[in-house]
Amino acid sequence: MIRKLLAAATFALALSPAALAQDAPKFSTKTSTIGQILDNADAKAAFAKVMPDVAALPQLDAARDMTIDAAKDMAPEYFPEEKVKELDTELAKIK
């Protein structure tokens, strides 16, 4: 009985959000806001590398609360799908 309880507790702990989050990327175009990306030096550098023209726009500050994914839907000319995928790849490298 004790072994079953310990096994169940170990399994539950392994599936906890904190344990699963360890493998999740720190930044993502789907979950990170533009503000979070701009406030982190590494993420901002990745953004400027992939989308230098967009990263230099003064209007970008007005979209700080949006994700890149949401901004892409509203302004696809600034956030083409290929560049968003490339940015997601670069952001995933940040630890």
PDB file of C-alpha atoms in Angstrom:
ATOM      1  CA  MET A   1       0.000   0.000   0.000  1.00  0.00           C
ATOM      2  CA  ILE A   2       2.786   2.442   0.954  1.00  0.00           C
ATOM      3  CA  ARG A   3       4.650   1.631  -2.247  1.00  0.00           C
ATOM      4  CA  LYS A   4       1.571   2.441  -4.308  1.00  0.00           C
ATOM      5  CA  LEU A   5       1.122   5.765  -2.503  1.00  0.00           C
ATOM      6  CA  LEU A   6       4.784   6.662  -3.000  1.00  0.00           C
ATOM      7  CA  ALA A   7       4.598   5.700  -6.660  1.00  0.00           C
ATOM      8  CA  ALA A   8       1.453   7.791  -7.145  1.00  0.00           C
ATOM      9  CA  ALA A   9       3.013  10.780  -5.362  1.00  0.00           C
ATOM     10  CA  THR A  10       6.185  10.502  -7.446  1.00  0.00           C
ATOM     11  CA  PHE A  11       4.144  10.306 -10.639  1.00  0.00           C
ATOM     12  CA  ALA A  12       2.032  13.320  -9.643  1.00  0.00           C
ATOM     13  CA  LEU A  13       5.142  15.335  -8.813  1.00  0.00           C
ATOM     14  CA  ALA A  14       6.711  14.450 -12.154  1.00  0.00           C
ATOM     15  CA  LEU A  15       3.631  15.792 -13.945  1.00  0.00           C
ATOM     16  CA  SER A  16       3.350  18.962 -11.889  1.00  0.00           C
ATOM     17  CA  PRO A  17       3.370  22.271 -13.804  1.00  0.00           C
ATOM     18  CA  ALA A  18       6.700  23.226 -12.235  1.00  0.00           C
ATOM     19  CA  ALA A  19       8.342  20.023 -13.418  1.00  0.00           C
ATOM     20  CA  LEU A  20       6.875  20.334 -16.885  1.00  0.00           C
ATOM     21  CA  ALA A  21       7.871  24.002 -17.124  1.00  0.00           C
ATOM     22  CA  GLN A  22      11.535  23.086 -16.841  1.00  0.00           C
ATOM     23  CA  ASP A  23      11.466  21.801 -20.409  1.00  0.00           C
ATOM     24  CA  ALA A  24       9.361  24.676 -21.738  1.00  0.00           C
ATOM     25  CA  PRO A  25      11.207  27.500 -23.468  1.00  0.00           C
ATOM     26  CA  LYS A  26      11.660  30.669 -21.462  1.00  0.00           C
ATOM     27  CA  PHE A  27      10.323  32.806 -24.327  1.00  0.00           C
ATOM     28  CA  SER A  28       7.857  32.089 -27.110  1.00  0.00           C
ATOM     29  CA  THR A  29       6.022  34.088 -29.757  1.00  0.00           C
ATOM     30  CA  LYS A  30       2.812  32.470 -28.519  1.00  0.00           C
ATOM     31  CA  THR A  31       3.115  33.016 -24.767  1.00  0.00           C
ATOM     32  CA  SER A  32       5.564  35.882 -24.201  1.00  0.00           C
ATOM     33  CA  THR A  33       4.413  39.452 -24.597  1.00  0.00           C
ATOM     34  CA  ILE A  34       6.359  41.866 -26.738  1.00  0.00           C
ATOM     35  CA  GLY A  35       7.160  43.743 -23.535  1.00  0.00           C
ATOM     36  CA  GLN A  36       8.659  40.628 -21.935  1.00  0.00           C
ATOM     37  CA  ILE A  37      10.778  40.073 -25.036  1.00  0.00           C
ATOM     38  CA  LEU A  38      11.935  43.697 -25.167  1.00  0.00           C
ATOM     39  CA  ASP A  39      12.738  43.749 -21.437  1.00  0.00           C
ATOM     40  CA  ASN A  40      15.165  40.816 -21.702  1.00  0.00           C
ATOM     41  CA  ALA A  41      18.505  41.598 -23.386  1.00  0.00           C
ATOM     42  CA  ASP A  42      18.884  38.152 -25.005  1.00  0.00           C
ATOM     43  CA  ALA A  43      15.292  38.001 -26.248  1.00  0.00           C
ATOM     44  CA  LYS A  44      15.477  41.575 -27.537  1.00  0.00           C
ATOM     45  CA  ALA A  45      18.693  40.728 -29.414  1.00  0.00           C
ATOM     46  CA  ALA A  46      17.010  37.698 -31.002  1.00  0.00           C
ATOM     47  CA  PHE A  47      14.039  39.862 -32.006  1.00  0.00           C
ATOM     48  CA  ALA A  48      16.335  42.517 -33.515  1.00  0.00           C
ATOM     49  CA  LYS A  49      18.293  39.822 -35.359  1.00  0.00           C
ATOM     50  CA  VAL A  50      15.220  38.234 -36.963  1.00  0.00           C
ATOM     51  CA  MET A  51      13.051  41.348 -37.446  1.00  0.00           C
ATOM     52  CA  PRO A  52      15.383  44.371 -37.359  1.00  0.00           C
ATOM     53  CA  ASP A  53      12.944  46.747 -39.071  1.00  0.00           C
ATOM     54  CA  VAL A  54      10.083  45.870 -36.723  1.00  0.00           C
ATOM     55  CA  ALA A  55      12.313  45.964 -33.628  1.00  0.00           C
ATOM     56  CA  ALA A  56      13.279  49.536 -34.524  1.00  0.00           C
ATOM     57  CA  LEU A  57       9.688  50.794 -34.852  1.00  0.00           C
ATOM     58  CA  PRO A  58       8.785  53.360 -32.164  1.00  0.00           C
ATOM     59  CA  GLN A  59       5.154  52.166 -32.355  1.00  0.00           C
ATOM     60  CA  LEU A  60       6.222  48.740 -31.065  1.00  0.00           C
ATOM     61  CA  ASP A  61       6.100  50.061 -27.527  1.00  0.00           C
ATOM     62  CA  ALA A  62       2.322  50.442 -27.851  1.00  0.00           C
ATOM     63  CA  ALA A  63       2.036  46.676 -28.379  1.00  0.00           C
ATOM     64  CA  ARG A  64       3.966  45.647 -25.241  1.00  0.00           C
ATOM     65  CA  ASP A  65       0.992  43.737 -23.795  1.00  0.00           C
ATOM     66  CA  MET A  66       0.447  41.646 -26.936  1.00  0.00           C
ATOM     67  CA  THR A  67       2.142  38.429 -27.943  1.00  0.00           C
ATOM     68  CA  ILE A  68       3.926  38.255 -31.287  1.00  0.00           C
ATOM     69  CA  ASP A  69       1.323  35.692 -32.304  1.00  0.00           C
ATOM     70  CA  ALA A  70      -1.524  38.153 -31.628  1.00  0.00           C
ATOM     71  CA  ALA A  71       0.345  40.985 -33.343  1.00  0.00           C
ATOM     72  CA  LYS A  72       0.887  38.721 -36.363  1.00  0.00           C
ATOM     73  CA  ASP A  73      -2.864  38.328 -36.748  1.00  0.00           C
ATOM     74  CA  MET A  74      -3.399  42.094 -36.589  1.00  0.00           C
ATOM     75  CA  ALA A  75      -0.410  43.161 -38.699  1.00  0.00           C
ATOM     76  CA  PRO A  76       0.784  40.253 -40.857  1.00  0.00           C
ATOM     77  CA  GLU A  77       2.809  42.615 -43.034  1.00  0.00           C
ATOM     78  CA  TYR A  78       5.116  43.275 -40.068  1.00  0.00           C
ATOM     79  CA  PHE A  79       5.085  39.725 -38.702  1.00  0.00           C
ATOM     80  CA  PRO A  80       5.201  37.260 -41.629  1.00  0.00           C
ATOM     81  CA  GLU A  81       4.723  33.638 -40.617  1.00  0.00           C
ATOM     82  CA  GLU A  82       8.225  32.596 -41.723  1.00  0.00           C
ATOM     83  CA  LYS A  83       9.850  35.293 -39.569  1.00  0.00           C
ATOM     84  CA  VAL A  84       7.651  34.445 -36.584  1.00  0.00           C
ATOM     85  CA  LYS A  85       8.749  30.799 -36.835  1.00  0.00           C
ATOM     86  CA  GLU A  86      12.382  31.882 -37.120  1.00  0.00           C
ATOM     87  CA  LEU A  87      11.990  34.138 -34.080  1.00  0.00           C
ATOM     88  CA  ASP A  88      10.398  31.313 -32.110  1.00  0.00           C
ATOM     89  CA  THR A  89      13.429  29.144 -32.914  1.00  0.00           C
ATOM     90  CA  GLU A  90      15.798  31.872 -31.727  1.00  0.00           C
ATOM     91  CA  LEU A  91      13.788  32.520 -28.554  1.00  0.00           C
ATOM     92  CA  ALA A  92      13.761  28.805 -27.711  1.00  0.00           C
ATOM     93  CA  LYS A  93      17.569  28.903 -27.498  1.00  0.00           C
ATOM     94  CA  ILE A  94      17.445  31.335 -24.570  1.00  0.00           C
ATOM     95  CA  LYS A  95      17.822  29.611 -21.214  1.00  0.00           C
TER      96      LYS A  95
END
